[in-house]
PDB file of C-alpha atoms in Angstrom:
ATOM      1  CA  GLN A   1      -3.661 -16.733   6.798  1.00  0.00           C
ATOM      2  CA  LYS A   2      -3.336 -13.243   8.165  1.00  0.00           C
ATOM      3  CA  GLU A   3      -6.554 -11.299   7.919  1.00  0.00           C
ATOM      4  CA  VAL A   4      -7.246  -7.601   8.017  1.00  0.00           C
ATOM      5  CA  GLU A   5     -10.926  -6.767   8.010  1.00  0.00           C
ATOM      6  CA  GLN A   6     -12.572  -3.488   7.139  1.00  0.00           C
ATOM      7  CA  ASN A   7     -16.182  -2.616   6.487  1.00  0.00           C
ATOM      8  CA  SER A   8     -16.340  -1.858   2.777  1.00  0.00           C
ATOM      9  CA  GLY A   9     -18.931   0.882   3.282  1.00  0.00           C
ATOM     10  CA  PRO A  10     -19.694   3.266   1.916  1.00  0.00           C
ATOM     11  CA  LEU A  11     -19.594   5.261   5.097  1.00  0.00           C
ATOM     12  CA  SER A  12     -21.491   8.465   4.515  1.00  0.00           C
ATOM     13  CA  VAL A  13     -21.017  11.423   6.864  1.00  0.00           C
ATOM     14  CA  PRO A  14     -22.046  15.072   6.610  1.00  0.00           C
ATOM     15  CA  GLU A  15     -19.436  17.762   6.180  1.00  0.00           C
ATOM     16  CA  GLY A  16     -17.995  18.827   9.520  1.00  0.00           C
ATOM     17  CA  ALA A  17     -18.762  15.523  11.261  1.00  0.00           C
ATOM     18  CA  ILE A  18     -16.327  12.979  12.635  1.00  0.00           C
ATOM     19  CA  ALA A  19     -15.727   9.987  10.382  1.00  0.00           C
ATOM     20  CA  SER A  20     -14.748   6.797  12.185  1.00  0.00           C
ATOM     21  CA  LEU A  21     -13.083   4.037  10.200  1.00  0.00           C
ATOM     22  CA  ASN A  22     -12.366   0.695  11.799  1.00  0.00           C
ATOM     23  CA  CYS A  23     -10.046  -2.208  11.106  1.00  0.00           C
ATOM     24  CA  THR A  24      -9.557  -5.528  12.880  1.00  0.00           C
ATOM     25  CA  TYR A  25      -6.676  -7.923  12.416  1.00  0.00           C
ATOM     26  CA  SER A  26      -6.017 -11.544  13.178  1.00  0.00           C
ATOM     27  CA  ASP A  27      -2.293 -11.716  13.977  1.00  0.00           C
ATOM     28  CA  ARG A  28      -1.947 -10.885  17.652  1.00  0.00           C
ATOM     29  CA  GLY A  29       1.803 -10.349  17.274  1.00  0.00           C
ATOM     30  CA  SER A  30       1.461  -7.485  14.805  1.00  0.00           C
ATOM     31  CA  GLN A  31       3.201  -4.365  15.983  1.00  0.00           C
ATOM     32  CA  SER A  32       2.856  -1.695  13.334  1.00  0.00           C
ATOM     33  CA  PHE A  33      -0.211  -0.405  11.593  1.00  0.00           C
ATOM     34  CA  PHE A  34      -0.816   1.967   8.725  1.00  0.00           C
ATOM     35  CA  TRP A  35      -3.624   3.958   7.200  1.00  0.00           C
ATOM     36  CA  TYR A  36      -3.593   4.837   3.521  1.00  0.00           C
ATOM     37  CA  ARG A  37      -5.963   7.041   1.574  1.00  0.00           C
ATOM     38  CA  GLN A  38      -6.721   6.287  -2.052  1.00  0.00           C
ATOM     39  CA  TYR A  39      -8.744   8.591  -4.219  1.00  0.00           C
ATOM     40  CA  SER A  40     -10.612   6.994  -7.092  1.00  0.00           C
ATOM     41  CA  GLY A  41      -8.245   6.349  -9.984  1.00  0.00           C
ATOM     42  CA  LYS A  42      -5.212   7.462  -7.983  1.00  0.00           C
ATOM     43  CA  SER A  43      -2.414   5.767  -6.100  1.00  0.00           C
ATOM     44  CA  PRO A  44      -2.545   5.251  -2.347  1.00  0.00           C
ATOM     45  CA  GLU A  45      -0.866   7.695  -0.015  1.00  0.00           C
ATOM     46  CA  LEU A  46       0.285   6.909   3.497  1.00  0.00           C
ATOM     47  CA  ILE A  47      -1.472   9.203   5.955  1.00  0.00           C
ATOM     48  CA  MET A  48      -0.586   7.707   9.323  1.00  0.00           C
ATOM     49  CA  PHE A  49       1.237   4.897  11.058  1.00  0.00           C
ATOM     50  CA  ILE A  50       0.940   3.802  14.667  1.00  0.00           C
ATOM     51  CA  TYR A  51       2.991   1.397  16.751  1.00  0.00           C
ATOM     52  CA  SER A  52       1.854   1.902  20.332  1.00  0.00           C
ATOM     53  CA  ASN A  53      -1.447   1.361  22.073  1.00  0.00           C
ATOM     54  CA  GLY A  54      -3.468   4.515  22.411  1.00  0.00           C
ATOM     55  CA  ASP A  55      -4.022   7.509  20.198  1.00  0.00           C
ATOM     56  CA  LYS A  56      -1.803   9.263  17.701  1.00  0.00           C
ATOM     57  CA  GLU A  57      -2.938  12.583  16.331  1.00  0.00           C
ATOM     58  CA  ASP A  58      -1.872  14.359  13.154  1.00  0.00           C
ATOM     59  CA  GLY A  59      -3.930  17.376  12.261  1.00  0.00           C
ATOM     60  CA  ARG A  60      -7.523  16.302  11.709  1.00  0.00           C
ATOM     61  CA  PHE A  61      -6.553  12.621  11.781  1.00  0.00           C
ATOM     62  CA  THR A  62      -6.319  10.434  14.871  1.00  0.00           C
ATOM     63  CA  ALA A  63      -5.279   6.809  14.766  1.00  0.00           C
ATOM     64  CA  GLN A  64      -6.318   4.630  17.692  1.00  0.00           C
ATOM     65  CA  LEU A  65      -4.734   1.285  18.445  1.00  0.00           C
ATOM     66  CA  ASN A  66      -5.959  -1.376  20.838  1.00  0.00           C
ATOM     67  CA  LYS A  67      -3.723  -4.425  20.596  1.00  0.00           C
ATOM     68  CA  ALA A  68      -5.639  -6.386  23.236  1.00  0.00           C
ATOM     69  CA  SER A  69      -8.792  -6.153  21.139  1.00  0.00           C
ATOM     70  CA  GLN A  70      -6.863  -6.307  17.867  1.00  0.00           C
ATOM     71  CA  TYR A  71      -8.347  -3.292  16.266  1.00  0.00           C
ATOM     72  CA  VAL A  72      -7.090  -0.038  14.874  1.00  0.00           C
ATOM     73  CA  SER A  73      -9.244   2.875  13.910  1.00  0.00           C
ATOM     74  CA  LEU A  74      -8.905   6.180  12.116  1.00  0.00           C
ATOM     75  CA  LEU A  75     -10.911   9.224  13.123  1.00  0.00           C
ATOM     76  CA  ILE A  76     -11.234  12.166  10.779  1.00  0.00           C
ATOM     77  CA  ARG A  77     -12.452  15.292  12.511  1.00  0.00           C
ATOM     78  CA  ASP A  78     -14.230  18.121  10.695  1.00  0.00           C
ATOM     79  CA  SER A  79     -14.677  15.898   7.633  1.00  0.00           C
ATOM     80  CA  GLN A  80     -14.517  17.655   4.297  1.00  0.00           C
ATOM     81  CA  PRO A  81     -15.811  16.561   0.880  1.00  0.00           C
ATOM     82  CA  SER A  82     -12.143  16.328  -0.145  1.00  0.00           C
ATOM     83  CA  ASP A  83     -11.772  13.491   2.389  1.00  0.00           C
ATOM     84  CA  SER A  84     -14.056  11.336   0.233  1.00  0.00           C
ATOM     85  CA  ALA A  85     -11.860   8.401  -0.716  1.00  0.00           C
ATOM     86  CA  THR A  86     -11.165   4.774   0.111  1.00  0.00           C
ATOM     87  CA  TYR A  87      -9.182   4.267   3.296  1.00  0.00           C
ATOM     88  CA  LEU A  88      -6.958   1.221   3.496  1.00  0.00           C
ATOM     89  CA  CYS A  89      -5.751  -0.279   6.729  1.00  0.00           C
ATOM     90  CA  ALA A  90      -2.501  -2.232   6.653  1.00  0.00           C
ATOM     91  CA  VAL A  91      -1.008  -4.420   9.351  1.00  0.00           C
ATOM     92  CA  ASN A  92       2.655  -5.319   9.370  1.00  0.00           C
ATOM     93  CA  GLU A  93       4.243  -8.649  10.148  1.00  0.00           C
ATOM     94  CA  PRO A  94       5.489  -9.140  13.675  1.00  0.00           C
ATOM     95  CA  GLY A  95       9.136  -8.244  14.029  1.00  0.00           C
ATOM     96  CA  GLY A  96      11.042  -5.553  12.238  1.00  0.00           C
ATOM     97  CA  SER A  97      10.424  -6.547   8.638  1.00  0.00           C
ATOM     98  CA  TYR A  98       8.106  -4.648   6.349  1.00  0.00           C
ATOM     99  CA  ILE A  99       5.576  -7.176   5.028  1.00  0.00           C
ATOM    100  CA  PRO A 100       2.167  -5.514   5.248  1.00  0.00           C
ATOM    101  CA  THR A 101      -1.213  -7.122   4.796  1.00  0.00           C
ATOM    102  CA  PHE A 102      -3.887  -4.740   3.562  1.00  0.00           C
ATOM    103  CA  GLY A 103      -7.574  -4.620   4.250  1.00  0.00           C
ATOM    104  CA  ARG A 104      -9.972  -4.195   1.352  1.00  0.00           C
ATOM    105  CA  GLY A 105     -10.641  -0.629   2.318  1.00  0.00           C
ATOM    106  CA  THR A 106     -13.594   1.453   3.473  1.00  0.00           C
ATOM    107  CA  SER A 107     -15.168   3.920   1.089  1.00  0.00           C
ATOM    108  CA  LEU A 108     -15.872   7.240   2.784  1.00  0.00           C
ATOM    109  CA  ILE A 109     -18.276   9.779   1.337  1.00  0.00           C
ATOM    110  CA  VAL A 110     -18.454  13.211   2.924  1.00  0.00           C
ATOM    111  CA  HIS A 111     -21.508  15.069   1.659  1.00  0.00           C
ATOM    112  CA  PRO A 112     -21.939  18.853   1.867  1.00  0.00           C
TER     113      PRO A 112
ATOM    114  CA  LYS B   1      11.583  17.357  -6.669  1.00  0.00           C
ATOM    115  CA  ALA B   2      10.241  14.850  -9.171  1.00  0.00           C
ATOM    116  CA  GLY B   3       7.949  12.137  -7.861  1.00  0.00           C
ATOM    117  CA  VAL B   4       8.071   8.403  -8.386  1.00  0.00           C
ATOM    118  CA  THR B   5       7.839   7.493 -12.042  1.00  0.00           C
ATOM    119  CA  GLN B   6       6.788   4.184 -13.521  1.00  0.00           C
ATOM    120  CA  THR B   7       7.070   2.961 -17.056  1.00  0.00           C
ATOM    121  CA  PRO B   8       5.253   1.911 -19.036  1.00  0.00           C
ATOM    122  CA  ARG B   9       1.910   3.191 -17.799  1.00  0.00           C
ATOM    123  CA  TYR B  10      -0.121   0.639 -19.730  1.00  0.00           C
ATOM    124  CA  LEU B  11       0.778  -2.729 -21.090  1.00  0.00           C
ATOM    125  CA  ILE B  12      -1.029  -5.531 -22.872  1.00  0.00           C
ATOM    126  CA  LYS B  13       0.496  -8.993 -22.954  1.00  0.00           C
ATOM    127  CA  THR B  14      -0.678 -12.486 -23.705  1.00  0.00           C
ATOM    128  CA  ARG B  15      -0.582 -15.525 -21.483  1.00  0.00           C
ATOM    129  CA  GLY B  16       2.806 -17.158 -21.252  1.00  0.00           C
ATOM    130  CA  GLN B  17       4.764 -14.020 -22.082  1.00  0.00           C
ATOM    131  CA  GLN B  18       6.965 -12.198 -19.622  1.00  0.00           C
ATOM    132  CA  VAL B  19       6.960  -8.548 -18.707  1.00  0.00           C
ATOM    133  CA  THR B  20       9.345  -6.082 -17.098  1.00  0.00           C
ATOM    134  CA  LEU B  21       8.131  -2.985 -15.314  1.00  0.00           C
ATOM    135  CA  SER B  22      10.331  -0.098 -14.269  1.00  0.00           C
ATOM    136  CA  CYS B  23      10.250   2.268 -11.329  1.00  0.00           C
ATOM    137  CA  SER B  24      12.377   5.352 -10.713  1.00  0.00           C
ATOM    138  CA  PRO B  25      12.209   6.496  -7.094  1.00  0.00           C
ATOM    139  CA  ILE B  26      12.346  10.010  -5.780  1.00  0.00           C
ATOM    140  CA  SER B  27      15.893  11.311  -5.859  1.00  0.00           C
ATOM    141  CA  GLY B  28      17.749  10.251  -2.720  1.00  0.00           C
ATOM    142  CA  HIS B  29      15.308   7.491  -1.817  1.00  0.00           C
ATOM    143  CA  ARG B  30      16.954   4.114  -1.398  1.00  0.00           C
ATOM    144  CA  SER B  31      13.984   1.876  -0.672  1.00  0.00           C
ATOM    145  CA  VAL B  32      11.592   0.753  -3.391  1.00  0.00           C
ATOM    146  CA  SER B  33       8.526  -1.369  -2.677  1.00  0.00           C
ATOM    147  CA  TRP B  34       6.265  -3.050  -5.202  1.00  0.00           C
ATOM    148  CA  TYR B  35       2.561  -3.797  -4.858  1.00  0.00           C
ATOM    149  CA  GLN B  36      -0.141  -5.456  -6.881  1.00  0.00           C
ATOM    150  CA  GLN B  37      -3.681  -4.085  -6.795  1.00  0.00           C
ATOM    151  CA  THR B  38      -6.660  -5.958  -8.211  1.00  0.00           C
ATOM    152  CA  PRO B  39     -10.406  -5.629  -7.658  1.00  0.00           C
ATOM    153  CA  GLY B  40     -10.518  -9.188  -6.372  1.00  0.00           C
ATOM    154  CA  GLN B  41      -7.587  -9.248  -3.963  1.00  0.00           C
ATOM    155  CA  GLY B  42      -7.112  -5.585  -3.198  1.00  0.00           C
ATOM    156  CA  LEU B  43      -3.662  -4.201  -2.534  1.00  0.00           C
ATOM    157  CA  GLN B  44      -0.957  -6.779  -1.922  1.00  0.00           C
ATOM    158  CA  PHE B  45       2.709  -6.342  -1.092  1.00  0.00           C
ATOM    159  CA  LEU B  46       5.144  -7.958  -3.512  1.00  0.00           C
ATOM    160  CA  PHE B  47       8.649  -7.082  -2.312  1.00  0.00           C
ATOM    161  CA  GLU B  48      10.911  -4.302  -1.129  1.00  0.00           C
ATOM    162  CA  TYR B  49      14.433  -3.480  -2.190  1.00  0.00           C
ATOM    163  CA  PHE B  50      17.003  -1.420  -0.375  1.00  0.00           C
ATOM    164  CA  SER B  51      20.534  -0.750  -1.580  1.00  0.00           C
ATOM    165  CA  GLU B  52      20.242  -3.316  -4.387  1.00  0.00           C
ATOM    166  CA  THR B  53      19.123  -6.082  -2.008  1.00  0.00           C
ATOM    167  CA  GLN B  54      15.701  -7.593  -1.581  1.00  0.00           C
ATOM    168  CA  ARG B  55      14.972  -6.832   2.012  1.00  0.00           C
ATOM    169  CA  ASN B  56      11.380  -8.027   2.303  1.00  0.00           C
ATOM    170  CA  LYS B  57       9.132 -10.287   0.272  1.00  0.00           C
ATOM    171  CA  GLY B  58       5.411 -10.894   0.212  1.00  0.00           C
ATOM    172  CA  ASN B  59       3.595 -14.100  -0.551  1.00  0.00           C
ATOM    173  CA  PHE B  60       3.818 -14.299  -4.325  1.00  0.00           C
ATOM    174  CA  PRO B  61       5.089 -17.136  -6.519  1.00  0.00           C
ATOM    175  CA  GLY B  62       8.597 -17.160  -7.898  1.00  0.00           C
ATOM    176  CA  ARG B  63       7.322 -15.942 -11.267  1.00  0.00           C
ATOM    177  CA  PHE B  64       7.415 -12.504  -9.687  1.00  0.00           C
ATOM    178  CA  SER B  65      10.913 -11.168  -9.267  1.00  0.00           C
ATOM    179  CA  GLY B  66      12.644  -7.865  -9.026  1.00  0.00           C
ATOM    180  CA  ARG B  67      15.919  -6.109  -8.763  1.00  0.00           C
ATOM    181  CA  GLN B  68      17.326  -2.762  -7.842  1.00  0.00           C
ATOM    182  CA  PHE B  69      20.185  -0.956  -9.463  1.00  0.00           C
ATOM    183  CA  SER B  70      22.918   1.145  -7.898  1.00  0.00           C
ATOM    184  CA  ASN B  71      20.993   4.337  -8.724  1.00  0.00           C
ATOM    185  CA  SER B  72      18.008   2.913  -6.768  1.00  0.00           C
ATOM    186  CA  ARG B  73      15.908   2.426  -9.876  1.00  0.00           C
ATOM    187  CA  SER B  74      14.033  -0.839  -9.697  1.00  0.00           C
ATOM    188  CA  GLU B  75      12.500  -3.303 -12.076  1.00  0.00           C
ATOM    189  CA  MET B  76      10.063  -6.081 -11.508  1.00  0.00           C
ATOM    190  CA  ASN B  77       9.607  -9.026 -13.816  1.00  0.00           C
ATOM    191  CA  VAL B  78       6.716 -11.400 -14.178  1.00  0.00           C
ATOM    192  CA  SER B  79       7.396 -14.523 -16.185  1.00  0.00           C
ATOM    193  CA  THR B  80       4.912 -16.929 -17.742  1.00  0.00           C
ATOM    194  CA  LEU B  81       2.052 -14.473 -17.423  1.00  0.00           C
ATOM    195  CA  GLU B  82      -1.349 -15.710 -16.330  1.00  0.00           C
ATOM    196  CA  LEU B  83      -4.732 -14.040 -16.784  1.00  0.00           C
ATOM    197  CA  GLY B  84      -4.823 -13.422 -13.046  1.00  0.00           C
ATOM    198  CA  ASP B  85      -1.728 -11.254 -13.271  1.00  0.00           C
ATOM    199  CA  SER B  86      -3.829  -8.505 -14.821  1.00  0.00           C
ATOM    200  CA  ALA B  87      -3.552  -5.750 -12.282  1.00  0.00           C
ATOM    201  CA  LEU B  88      -2.277  -2.329 -11.410  1.00  0.00           C
ATOM    202  CA  TYR B  89       1.334  -2.607 -10.311  1.00  0.00           C
ATOM    203  CA  LEU B  90       2.435   0.137  -7.993  1.00  0.00           C
ATOM    204  CA  CYS B  91       5.838   1.026  -6.746  1.00  0.00           C
ATOM    205  CA  ALA B  92       6.603   3.283  -3.831  1.00  0.00           C
ATOM    206  CA  SER B  93       9.839   4.811  -2.645  1.00  0.00           C
ATOM    207  CA  SER B  94      11.114   5.740   0.788  1.00  0.00           C
ATOM    208  CA  LEU B  95      14.270   7.330   2.123  1.00  0.00           C
ATOM    209  CA  GLN B  96      15.161   4.373   4.298  1.00  0.00           C
ATOM    210  CA  LEU B  97      12.181   2.593   5.808  1.00  0.00           C
ATOM    211  CA  PRO B  98       8.842   2.077   4.069  1.00  0.00           C
ATOM    212  CA  GLN B  99       7.266   1.823   7.495  1.00  0.00           C
ATOM    213  CA  GLU B 100       7.911   5.500   8.157  1.00  0.00           C
ATOM    214  CA  THR B 101       6.688   7.059   4.965  1.00  0.00           C
ATOM    215  CA  GLN B 102       6.519   6.210   1.314  1.00  0.00           C
ATOM    216  CA  TYR B 103       5.431   7.825  -1.898  1.00  0.00           C
ATOM    217  CA  PHE B 104       3.632   5.911  -4.588  1.00  0.00           C
ATOM    218  CA  GLY B 105       4.061   6.176  -8.306  1.00  0.00           C
ATOM    219  CA  PRO B 106       1.119   6.309 -10.705  1.00  0.00           C
ATOM    220  CA  GLY B 107       1.297   2.590 -11.424  1.00  0.00           C
ATOM    221  CA  THR B 108       1.543   0.376 -14.476  1.00  0.00           C
ATOM    222  CA  ARG B 109      -1.705  -1.175 -15.593  1.00  0.00           C
ATOM    223  CA  LEU B 110      -1.067  -4.630 -17.018  1.00  0.00           C
ATOM    224  CA  LEU B 111      -3.668  -6.503 -18.999  1.00  0.00           C
ATOM    225  CA  VAL B 112      -3.011 -10.149 -19.778  1.00  0.00           C
ATOM    226  CA  LEU B 113      -5.081 -11.631 -22.599  1.00  0.00           C
TER     227      LEU B 113
END
């Protein structure tokens, strides 16, 4: 049973701070990882994917992957109230197929 | 450019019935993925179609099936509905690979009584 674990939160950070969202996974062979954002009552949207160890930056978002420790994290710099949402981590099957397993998500609240 | 559309948006069925949900991808997108989202299990991947072929499949029973047409529109079918099938069913479309990017539709909310 593949597992993807996330702290459900809520994670509360002040506006302008760095929000750090973490995700651990059980399948050591996993090679691709995704972060989705889902606003309450809305559909998810893919915000980042990462394949290689290290950091990947996109605007205010940075994904960090450490395959040896089996964790992936998402940093949101200069957090804004509009970043308040649930963030879902997804881990793909080993190999080239697309068969993701999702975490339960972390609720982020950015307060003014 | 129009987004992903799903019909119907809401549906009520009774146990034992079957249901068909429809998804129209963004124009030019050839990959359609389906997901189930419930409060209990979270978001789960059902299957992905590309060029009328099921390319990937999640861990769901055979009661869940799908197909894709030549215009990339996709349908999913759930037969012999169970109470636990009550969920939000989401589809997402991608140009080629769902791993690279994908856009979700608004979902179909299914209630099984």
